[in-house]
Amino acid sequence: MTETIGYQRPELVCPAGTPAGLRTAVDAGADAVYCGLQNETNARNFPGLNFTPVELEQSLAYAHARGAKVLLAVNTFPPAGRFDLWRDAIDLAARLGVDAVIVADIGVADYAAQAHPALRLHLSVQAGASSPEAIRFYCQEFGVKRVVLPRMLTVAEIAALHREIPCEIEAFIFGNIGMMAEGRCSLTNYVTGVSTNMDGVCSPAADVRYEQDARHTLTTKLGPVVIDRFIRGESAGYPTICKGRYLCSAKKDPYYAFEEPVSLNLSALLPDLMRAGVTALKIEGRQRSRAYVKDVVCAFRKAVDDLMAGGDAAFASLLALTEGRRETEGTFRTKRWR
Amino acid sequence: MEIMVEAGASEVTLGPVLFNWAPERWRDFYFHIADEAPVEIVYLGEVICSKRAPLFEPHLEAVATRLAAAGKTVVFSTLTEVMSKLDRKLVESAGSGDLVEANDASAFPYLQGRPHHVGPFINVYNERTLAVLARGGACNVCLPVEMPAAAIRTLAAAAGRLDVTVEVQVFGRMPLALSARCYHARAHGRTKDSCQFVCENDPDGMVLSTLENKPFLTVNGIQTLSYDYLDLSGDLATLQDMGVRRFRISPHSCDMVAVASIFRAALDGRIDAQEAHAQLEALRLQAPFSNGFFHGRVGNRWNWPAMH
């Protein structure tokens, strides 16, 4: 059967925002979970999320006992003078025996490769490596074994890329669309003074405001900046700058200048992605609820298993789990989206 | 102890034109810079969209020759985002040029082992990253625009030990984000592939305003810039004290010879911070100034130099 379907069994990589979330994802059938520490070393540095060193150790035991891998995201950019925090995260990962660390910063990758040569390195989407040349640089310099691809390539481009690089590919299949090239966006810092790259926070909750007027129109703000407005009955999205509505000279009415509030859903493209040589399928959403994680992981677990058994991937609708109940295949199916 | 700053050690550099200017205007701009602007280094090349590169190509040699003849060092800047065959070809061809500024890791394989610059679109935030890049031949690093002063100070000291020059953007709209999608095309109901170069209508980018009609951001193809113009003229002495030696002004449609002259005069101590800022204000740019990132605050905030 394997010869006819033409692809390897992919690893399903699932989000673990908390220890409870990790157990949920593992129980739902995740092959691997990814998580971060409770500090600036990872790109989801939100209050109430992430792991203490002790929780990480316990979670590793839980996952490993059930055959699941744990990947630690150390995927932000330490500013000069603060490297120790990131160095400690790498040392901890090596000491506890995580299955891989996901790095973005050249200095952090270099430290990990030098200090812990046996530690497996994955290149984070935050590194923004989108060409064979860029990916090969990280493989050659730091021994990176897998690249998490930016959400900016078509499946055909991924297949071509696969043939030109010496490492595995991990691709996002579900969750946030990630409009801006990650690791290269300072929009949050521009209005809140908190840096996505250095502090690991995009659109921090502390700067988010929801204001309702007498007519029940809801205005969402980030810092002092109006991101969007919703009339009564419309469901309001979380105010991130790249999902807001703006005015420009080319348009009569306010419009989503970057992207509508939609989620990425590549369930229909799963076989194509697997045939393109994608080794790992990544579900986004460490900040989402356990119920969400359970539903999404279960759906994709079944889909992957069905495909591997030679059948079709029959999806129960995931639309209810998408942002604003809208979904997109982003750049993946056609270049026309760009 | 008195710190002696070597006379003429501070250089004004001109970053690459980020926008899609008409080719003749682009050429004439650089001729003007070559003849009149007190800048030491000029970065040339299309860094935002590989589709634009052929537009400037016919004038590139004449421009580079004229700049070099005027005593400017010419550095070829590479693309910030590299995906397509065309993108990759453009990076490869720049890689064979003389002195190159890498703006994406895609350029590194072509530059390893020979002296090159690293642009502000590559994340150099810390000493270890700097050391790795220096090992590969980097001799000049222009820091990301969101770097706060404290980190710049530490990094500049490390750079000194590695014999790497540190460069900091001090003027112009701040690059804030890159994307796969062309927002210029999108605003006009087109896609990146069918754009018909609509970005040519906006020589300083297309302004996005909030629903309250407050100008907020600027779109330049796949790039998002600040609406405000960065002005670090009030912080030059601090930057010099940190060991920063190169000060980058980013080209806009305003009088860039005047901008260069203002920064030259301020760096030489011929005018003070207030005077430099006043002279920049007199250029009547479309948008206000900000300098918040450097001061470790909200990026679009303005802090009067006298206040720190």
XYZ file of C-alpha atoms in Angstrom:
646
model
C 0.000 0.000 0.000
C 2.793 2.391 0.876
C 4.165 2.255 -2.707
C 0.898 3.423 -4.228
C 0.221 6.342 -1.916
C 3.718 7.693 -2.457
C 4.451 9.311 0.844
C 5.915 8.643 4.252
C 3.871 8.693 7.410
C 3.943 12.337 8.537
C 4.448 13.460 12.104
C 1.507 15.385 13.541
C 2.961 18.274 15.553
C 0.503 19.829 17.984
C 0.384 22.880 20.234
C 0.827 22.601 24.003
C 0.236 25.903 25.744
C 0.101 24.379 29.231
C 0.881 21.012 30.854
C -2.837 20.169 30.726
C -2.909 21.168 27.076
C 0.074 18.927 26.430
C -1.667 15.934 27.978
C -4.780 16.697 25.920
C -2.798 16.838 22.677
C -0.881 13.654 23.467
C -4.061 11.798 24.419
C -5.728 13.002 21.219
C -3.008 11.387 19.153
C -0.241 13.947 18.640
C 3.035 12.430 17.442
C 4.835 15.434 18.848
C 3.921 18.495 20.867
C 5.676 21.852 20.953
C 5.774 24.154 23.936
C 7.719 27.013 25.494
C 9.030 28.274 28.812
C 7.357 30.997 30.874
C 9.569 33.840 29.654
C 10.737 35.842 26.668
C 12.523 32.892 25.078
C 9.475 31.794 23.117
C 7.143 33.532 20.703
C 3.970 32.917 22.723
C 5.046 34.662 25.909
C 1.530 35.292 27.222
C 0.363 35.351 30.841
C -1.096 32.007 31.922
C 0.678 30.064 29.193
C 3.783 27.944 28.990
C 5.880 25.729 31.235
C 8.080 25.983 34.295
C 11.205 23.774 34.176
C 9.536 21.322 36.573
C 6.361 21.202 34.479
C 8.465 20.624 31.384
C 10.241 17.706 33.033
C 6.959 16.123 34.153
C 5.374 16.711 30.746
C 8.312 15.086 28.997
C 7.799 11.985 31.113
C 4.089 11.977 30.275
C 4.676 12.362 26.548
C 7.569 9.921 26.316
C 5.653 7.262 28.228
C 3.045 7.486 25.457
C 5.457 7.556 22.552
C 5.092 11.257 21.805
C 7.953 13.711 21.263
C 8.339 17.081 22.936
C 9.793 20.019 21.007
C 10.791 23.129 22.944
C 10.372 26.455 21.171
C 13.270 28.802 22.000
C 12.396 30.880 19.009
C 12.819 34.555 19.849
C 15.802 36.867 19.430
C 17.826 37.661 22.556
C 18.863 41.291 22.643
C 22.505 42.025 23.460
C 23.254 41.723 27.140
C 20.379 39.309 27.798
C 21.665 36.156 26.119
C 21.858 34.205 29.410
C 18.098 33.631 29.547
C 18.169 31.938 26.138
C 21.364 30.019 26.952
C 19.672 28.657 30.090
C 16.655 27.531 28.038
C 18.919 25.601 25.673
C 20.860 24.054 28.567
C 17.602 23.025 30.214
C 16.347 21.437 26.990
C 19.550 19.415 26.703
C 19.517 18.407 30.379
C 15.902 17.262 30.359
C 16.246 15.460 27.044
C 13.673 17.242 24.899
C 13.456 15.702 21.464
C 14.367 18.923 19.676
C 14.608 22.656 20.238
C 13.053 25.023 17.752
C 15.396 27.984 17.281
C 15.251 31.174 15.245
C 18.230 33.291 16.280
C 21.605 32.635 14.669
C 23.365 33.151 18.006
C 21.057 30.773 19.862
C 21.450 28.159 17.119
C 25.215 28.567 17.303
C 25.233 28.203 21.079
C 23.084 25.051 20.933
C 25.218 23.492 18.213
C 28.470 24.231 20.049
C 27.430 23.437 23.624
C 25.108 20.505 22.940
C 26.044 18.882 19.638
C 23.702 15.942 20.298
C 20.679 18.206 20.753
C 18.439 18.096 17.702
C 17.746 21.519 16.171
C 14.695 22.587 14.209
C 14.626 25.957 12.486
C 11.653 28.012 13.613
C 9.296 29.775 11.237
C 10.533 32.876 13.067
C 13.848 32.495 11.222
C 11.965 33.223 7.990
C 14.043 30.853 5.870
C 12.108 30.555 2.614
C 14.731 29.627 0.006
C 17.021 26.593 -0.426
C 20.050 28.855 0.045
C 18.820 30.247 3.369
C 17.828 26.816 4.677
C 21.130 25.251 3.605
C 22.967 28.000 5.491
C 21.302 26.956 8.761
C 21.848 23.244 8.025
C 25.528 23.701 7.265
C 26.335 26.157 10.039
C 24.349 24.628 12.891
C 23.344 21.123 11.798
C 19.637 21.972 11.624
C 17.616 18.796 10.959
C 14.220 20.294 10.126
C 12.864 23.616 8.870
C 9.447 24.966 9.785
C 8.459 26.696 6.560
C 7.059 30.227 6.457
C 3.452 30.303 5.284
C 4.349 31.884 1.961
C 4.920 29.023 -0.468
C 2.610 26.997 -2.703
C 2.589 23.219 -2.381
C 4.363 23.010 -5.745
C 7.074 25.349 -4.445
C 7.414 23.234 -1.303
C 7.907 20.124 -3.442
C 10.648 21.870 -5.435
C 12.251 23.135 -2.233
C 12.212 19.641 -0.729
C 14.434 18.399 -3.535
C 17.007 21.103 -2.865
C 17.505 21.004 0.883
C 19.238 18.495 3.161
C 16.698 18.594 6.010
C 13.109 17.680 6.859
C 10.192 20.038 6.237
C 7.510 20.952 8.750
C 4.527 22.838 7.349
C 1.612 24.554 9.042
C -1.745 22.975 8.235
C -4.207 24.636 10.594
C -4.597 27.725 12.757
C -3.454 31.300 12.453
C -2.626 32.395 8.914
C 0.391 34.453 10.068
C 0.213 37.335 7.602
C 3.571 38.943 8.206
C 6.844 37.088 7.717
C 7.470 35.925 11.247
C 10.620 37.064 12.965
C 10.539 40.151 10.757
C 7.610 42.079 12.195
C 7.867 45.031 14.572
C 4.262 46.215 14.241
C 3.373 45.386 17.836
C 6.439 47.199 19.131
C 5.537 50.227 17.033
C 2.340 50.803 19.031
C 2.886 49.021 22.373
C 6.619 49.186 23.084
C 6.720 45.395 23.440
C 8.711 43.542 20.814
C 7.492 40.352 19.158
C 11.061 39.374 18.322
C 12.689 40.183 21.670
C 9.793 39.737 24.125
C 7.886 36.996 22.309
C 4.595 38.866 22.254
C 2.369 39.797 19.331
C -0.544 42.045 20.289
C -0.210 41.710 24.081
C -3.462 41.338 26.015
C -2.443 44.136 28.400
C -2.643 46.614 25.478
C -5.919 45.336 24.071
C -9.092 47.377 24.621
C -12.708 46.681 23.701
C -14.873 49.802 23.795
C -18.624 49.808 23.220
C -20.567 52.951 22.345
C -24.234 53.815 22.947
C -25.253 52.101 19.703
C -23.443 48.935 20.767
C -20.739 49.372 18.162
C -17.651 47.663 19.461
C -14.270 49.244 18.819
C -11.146 47.127 19.277
C -7.861 48.832 20.005
C -4.222 47.925 20.450
C -2.629 50.589 22.586
C -4.136 53.866 21.367
C -4.694 52.554 17.837
C -8.138 51.606 16.554
C -7.793 48.203 14.870
C -11.398 47.497 13.920
C -15.075 48.265 14.576
C -17.967 45.852 14.715
C -21.654 46.640 14.561
C -24.045 44.978 16.968
C -24.200 41.248 16.327
C -20.897 41.013 14.415
C -18.353 38.833 16.147
C -15.323 40.879 17.096
C -11.886 39.506 16.361
C -8.849 39.863 18.605
C -7.139 43.104 17.615
C -3.915 42.259 15.829
C -2.605 44.952 13.512
C -2.391 42.672 10.477
C -6.043 41.653 10.814
C -7.443 45.174 11.182
C -9.522 47.380 8.896
C -8.025 50.569 7.534
C -8.554 53.361 5.055
C -6.379 54.155 2.056
C -6.513 56.410 -0.975
C -7.207 53.505 -3.336
C -10.367 52.437 -1.512
C -13.648 54.183 -0.830
C -14.483 52.124 2.244
C -12.524 50.667 5.130
C -10.940 47.360 4.152
C -8.783 44.582 5.514
C -5.512 45.907 4.121
C -3.544 42.784 4.977
C -6.022 39.943 5.421
C -9.525 39.242 6.632
C -9.752 37.582 10.021
C -9.546 34.019 8.744
C -7.768 30.849 9.739
C -5.523 28.616 7.730
C -7.040 25.237 6.968
C -5.110 22.937 4.667
C -7.085 19.779 5.374
C -8.007 19.447 1.705
C -4.355 19.717 0.720
C -3.040 17.072 3.131
C -2.261 14.385 0.513
C -0.562 16.980 -1.699
C 1.568 18.247 1.158
C 2.582 14.727 2.085
C 3.444 13.945 -1.520
C 5.494 17.173 -1.660
C 7.812 15.709 0.958
C 6.515 17.374 4.095
C 7.685 15.298 7.068
C 5.740 17.038 9.800
C 2.326 18.703 9.816
C 2.006 21.521 12.284
C -1.145 22.705 14.020
C -0.925 26.239 15.378
C -2.583 27.496 18.583
C -0.753 27.279 21.904
C -3.035 30.013 23.203
C -6.211 28.065 22.341
C -8.396 26.051 24.719
C -7.988 22.361 25.512
C -11.324 21.632 23.849
C -10.056 23.279 20.674
C -6.797 21.344 20.760
C -8.643 18.077 21.351
C -11.032 18.607 18.421
C -8.388 19.714 15.939
C -5.836 17.070 16.887
C -8.442 14.283 16.785
C -9.641 15.433 13.345
C -6.160 15.522 11.867
C -5.135 12.272 13.598
C -8.003 10.483 11.917
C -7.328 12.164 8.573
C -3.660 11.195 8.554
C -4.423 7.628 9.643
C -7.086 7.278 6.965
C -4.707 8.565 4.308
C -1.972 6.209 5.426
C -4.435 3.340 5.225
C -4.966 4.248 1.592
C -8.336 5.925 2.047
C -9.502 9.493 1.759
C -9.250 12.000 4.553
C -12.807 12.534 5.676
C -12.950 15.638 7.821
C -15.638 16.495 10.200
C -16.054 20.240 9.655
C -13.294 22.255 11.262
C -14.967 25.503 10.263
C -16.436 25.990 13.737
C -12.905 26.137 15.079
C -11.642 28.793 12.672
C -11.415 32.496 13.332
C -14.648 34.254 12.453
C -15.725 30.921 10.950
C -13.752 31.713 7.848
C -10.905 29.736 6.426
C -8.308 30.048 3.697
C -5.620 27.982 2.059
C -3.444 31.101 1.975
C -0.469 30.820 -0.325
C -0.507 27.057 -0.415
C -2.840 26.251 -3.321
C -2.210 29.101 -5.709
C 0.055 32.100 -6.133
C -3.030 34.197 -6.857
C -3.586 34.631 -3.129
C -0.449 36.785 -3.008
C 38.681 60.058 30.755
C 38.111 61.926 27.565
C 37.002 59.896 24.603
C 38.655 61.106 21.444
C 36.498 60.650 18.388
C 38.646 60.480 15.322
C 37.880 63.356 12.967
C 35.698 62.182 10.099
C 35.188 58.782 11.707
C 31.419 59.094 11.570
C 29.936 58.395 8.170
C 26.554 59.178 6.683
C 25.237 56.335 4.560
C 22.312 56.275 2.151
C 20.158 53.151 2.361
C 18.637 51.597 -0.749
C 15.581 53.241 -2.304
C 12.778 51.066 -0.978
C 10.078 52.404 -3.286
C 9.204 51.973 -6.925
C 10.361 55.254 -8.428
C 10.247 55.919 -12.140
C 13.568 54.615 -13.533
C 14.739 58.005 -14.807
C 13.853 59.662 -11.546
C 15.712 56.899 -9.727
C 18.774 57.483 -11.903
C 18.672 61.237 -11.524
C 18.261 60.926 -7.769
C 21.523 59.002 -7.534
C 23.310 61.364 -9.923
C 22.251 64.202 -7.649
C 23.491 62.263 -4.598
C 26.795 61.546 -6.349
C 27.326 65.204 -7.170
C 26.083 66.905 -4.020
C 25.334 64.737 -0.992
C 27.869 64.441 1.831
C 27.441 60.689 2.159
C 30.243 58.139 2.276
C 28.387 54.935 1.399
C 25.482 54.421 -0.979
C 23.463 51.200 -0.983
C 22.066 50.311 -4.387
C 19.631 47.656 -5.479
C 16.052 46.461 -5.308
C 15.422 44.988 -1.870
C 11.606 44.698 -1.790
C 10.329 43.131 -5.015
C 12.295 41.214 -7.631
C 9.733 42.217 -10.272
C 10.944 45.805 -9.992
C 14.629 45.060 -10.488
C 14.546 44.997 -14.333
C 13.129 48.544 -14.315
C 16.308 49.968 -12.781
C 18.752 47.562 -14.361
C 19.408 49.705 -17.496
C 20.640 52.570 -15.295
C 22.475 50.588 -12.654
C 25.924 50.657 -14.201
C 25.835 54.392 -14.942
C 24.648 55.149 -11.435
C 27.284 52.945 -9.770
C 30.020 54.456 -11.929
C 28.960 58.019 -11.183
C 28.771 57.355 -7.434
C 32.178 55.690 -7.403
C 33.674 58.531 -9.433
C 32.345 60.926 -6.794
C 34.243 59.016 -4.125
C 31.274 57.158 -2.642
C 31.571 53.528 -1.686
C 28.864 51.562 -3.498
C 27.331 48.519 -1.804
C 24.807 46.307 -3.561
C 21.847 45.403 -1.361
C 20.062 42.091 -1.825
C 16.372 41.195 -1.548
C 14.720 40.976 1.849
C 12.459 38.071 0.985
C 13.515 35.266 -1.293
C 11.125 32.632 -2.608
C 10.751 32.490 -6.382
C 13.289 31.578 -9.057
C 13.478 35.244 -10.003
C 14.189 36.229 -6.382
C 16.926 33.628 -6.129
C 18.500 34.646 -9.429
C 18.603 38.258 -8.279
C 20.351 37.330 -5.037
C 22.829 35.158 -6.891
C 23.706 37.923 -9.358
C 24.197 40.434 -6.546
C 26.368 37.868 -4.821
C 28.881 38.076 -7.639
C 29.206 41.842 -7.335
C 31.853 43.700 -5.406
C 30.673 44.749 -1.969
C 27.273 43.324 -1.025
C 24.780 43.908 1.780
C 22.845 40.767 2.663
C 19.214 41.313 3.625
C 18.222 37.658 3.885
C 20.135 34.521 4.797
C 19.731 33.474 1.148
C 22.696 35.699 0.337
C 25.074 34.109 2.834
C 26.160 31.114 0.736
C 27.440 33.547 -1.905
C 29.215 35.792 0.592
C 30.831 33.417 3.071
C 34.524 34.005 3.479
C 34.667 37.439 1.898
C 33.962 40.871 3.370
C 30.320 41.877 3.175
C 27.700 43.987 4.901
C 24.672 42.705 6.794
C 21.485 44.722 6.336
C 18.785 45.728 8.827
C 16.428 42.996 7.599
C 18.659 40.291 9.074
C 18.067 39.785 12.765
C 21.299 40.756 14.470
C 20.167 41.391 18.025
C 23.033 40.001 20.088
C 26.762 39.470 20.415
C 26.730 35.782 19.532
C 24.834 36.324 16.275
C 27.252 39.107 15.439
C 30.237 36.842 16.138
C 28.872 34.090 13.866
C 28.320 36.559 11.037
C 31.745 38.143 11.551
C 33.249 34.652 11.281
C 31.578 34.396 7.862
C 33.037 37.699 6.674
C 30.566 40.355 7.827
C 32.439 43.644 8.276
C 29.462 45.999 8.732
C 26.103 45.393 10.343
C 23.107 47.723 10.095
C 20.995 46.927 13.140
C 17.252 46.208 13.093
C 15.267 49.416 13.531
C 13.539 48.294 16.751
C 16.776 47.878 18.734
C 16.767 49.863 21.981
C 19.762 51.957 23.044
C 20.867 49.587 25.817
C 21.219 46.656 23.428
C 22.915 48.825 20.789
C 25.508 49.904 23.342
C 26.387 46.318 24.266
C 26.387 45.167 20.675
C 28.512 48.060 19.452
C 31.138 47.261 22.082
C 31.186 43.621 20.970
C 31.410 44.737 17.342
C 34.468 46.810 18.144
C 36.251 43.713 19.460
C 35.275 41.783 16.297
C 36.394 44.583 13.980
C 32.847 44.992 12.672
C 31.353 48.428 11.985
C 27.912 49.113 13.387
C 25.420 51.100 11.371
C 22.101 52.480 12.602
C 19.214 53.987 10.655
C 18.717 57.569 11.789
C 16.254 58.970 9.270
C 13.245 57.855 7.249
C 10.202 55.675 7.524
C 10.940 52.598 9.596
C 10.669 49.147 8.036
C 8.232 47.262 10.294
C 7.135 44.116 8.480
C 7.403 41.949 5.385
C 4.865 39.539 3.948
C 4.368 37.088 1.108
C 1.442 39.147 -0.090
C 1.627 42.407 -2.039
C -0.616 44.846 -0.205
C -0.249 47.480 -2.849
C -1.704 45.103 -5.438
C -4.380 43.991 -2.970
C -5.554 47.560 -2.355
C -6.131 47.891 -6.092
C -7.935 44.561 -6.436
C -4.948 42.855 -8.020
C -2.490 40.146 -6.999
C 1.284 40.191 -6.793
C 1.561 38.525 -10.197
C -0.963 40.877 -11.845
C 0.141 44.048 -10.040
C 0.954 46.143 -13.134
C 3.454 47.910 -10.867
C 0.769 49.934 -9.143
C 3.244 50.739 -6.339
C 4.819 53.297 -8.697
C 2.046 55.724 -7.719
C 3.368 56.114 -4.179
C 6.951 57.414 -4.032
C 6.992 57.276 -0.213
C 4.548 54.389 0.171
C 0.762 54.205 0.418
C -0.615 55.530 3.691
C -3.027 53.408 5.707
C -5.209 55.291 8.158
C -7.212 53.914 11.040
C -11.016 53.995 11.109
C -10.652 57.280 13.003
C -8.884 58.606 9.921
C -5.554 58.858 11.710
C -2.590 58.011 9.454
C -0.911 54.906 10.898
C 1.211 52.818 8.540
C 2.685 52.927 5.052
C 2.496 50.129 2.508
C 5.253 49.496 -0.013
C 4.442 46.324 -1.955
C 5.063 43.385 0.382
C 6.558 45.727 2.954
C 4.890 47.644 5.778
C 6.613 50.785 7.019
C 5.853 53.266 9.739
C 3.823 56.351 8.911
C 6.178 58.439 11.054
C 9.666 59.321 9.964
C 12.457 58.193 12.226
C 14.681 61.041 13.377
C 17.624 60.184 15.609
C 19.397 63.487 14.988
C 19.029 64.241 18.691
C 20.723 60.985 19.647
C 23.779 61.123 17.428
C 26.172 62.030 20.233
C 24.901 59.100 22.294
C 25.286 56.784 19.336
C 28.804 58.045 18.626
C 29.665 57.535 22.261
C 28.467 53.929 21.973
C 30.871 53.363 19.101
C 28.377 53.537 16.260
C 30.218 54.896 13.232
C 27.748 54.728 10.390
C 24.450 56.586 10.263
C 21.947 55.533 7.643
C 19.407 57.828 6.078
C 16.646 56.066 4.155
C 15.681 57.714 0.845
C 12.377 59.525 0.420
C 11.016 61.907 -2.168
C 12.049 64.922 -0.082
C 15.356 66.761 -0.547
C 17.761 63.989 0.485
C 20.821 66.120 -0.157
C 19.479 68.470 2.495
C 18.818 65.555 4.854
C 22.347 64.240 4.362
C 23.771 67.713 4.935
C 21.828 68.130 8.173
C 23.103 64.824 9.559
C 26.654 65.581 8.377
C 26.555 68.925 10.155
C 25.111 67.390 13.327
C 27.700 64.603 13.379
C 30.461 67.150 12.944
C 29.043 69.188 15.823
C 28.411 72.195 13.599
C 24.740 72.248 14.597
C 23.161 71.007 17.808
C 20.323 68.524 18.218
C 17.618 71.186 18.361
C 18.900 72.855 15.246
C 19.154 69.548 13.359
C 15.585 68.650 14.266
C 14.362 72.129 13.366
C 16.037 71.882 9.968
C 14.433 68.488 9.355
C 11.059 69.928 10.362
C 11.592 72.702 7.846
C 11.606 70.063 5.082
C 7.852 69.767 5.723
C 7.600 66.023 5.411
C 4.181 64.423 5.102
C 4.313 62.860 8.587
C 5.607 63.550 12.095
C 8.882 62.311 13.517
C 9.387 59.545 16.055
C 12.303 57.956 17.889
C 10.602 55.677 20.436
C 12.372 52.404 19.571
C 15.785 53.832 20.409
C 14.489 55.049 23.746
C 13.053 51.626 24.574
C 9.515 52.934 24.301
C 6.565 52.695 21.957
C 8.082 52.948 18.465
C 5.873 55.725 17.159
C 6.552 58.036 20.089
C 8.631 61.179 19.997
C 10.983 62.010 22.865
C 12.569 65.404 22.797
C 16.358 65.035 22.797
C 16.642 67.514 25.656
C 14.602 65.162 27.832
C 17.186 62.391 28.080
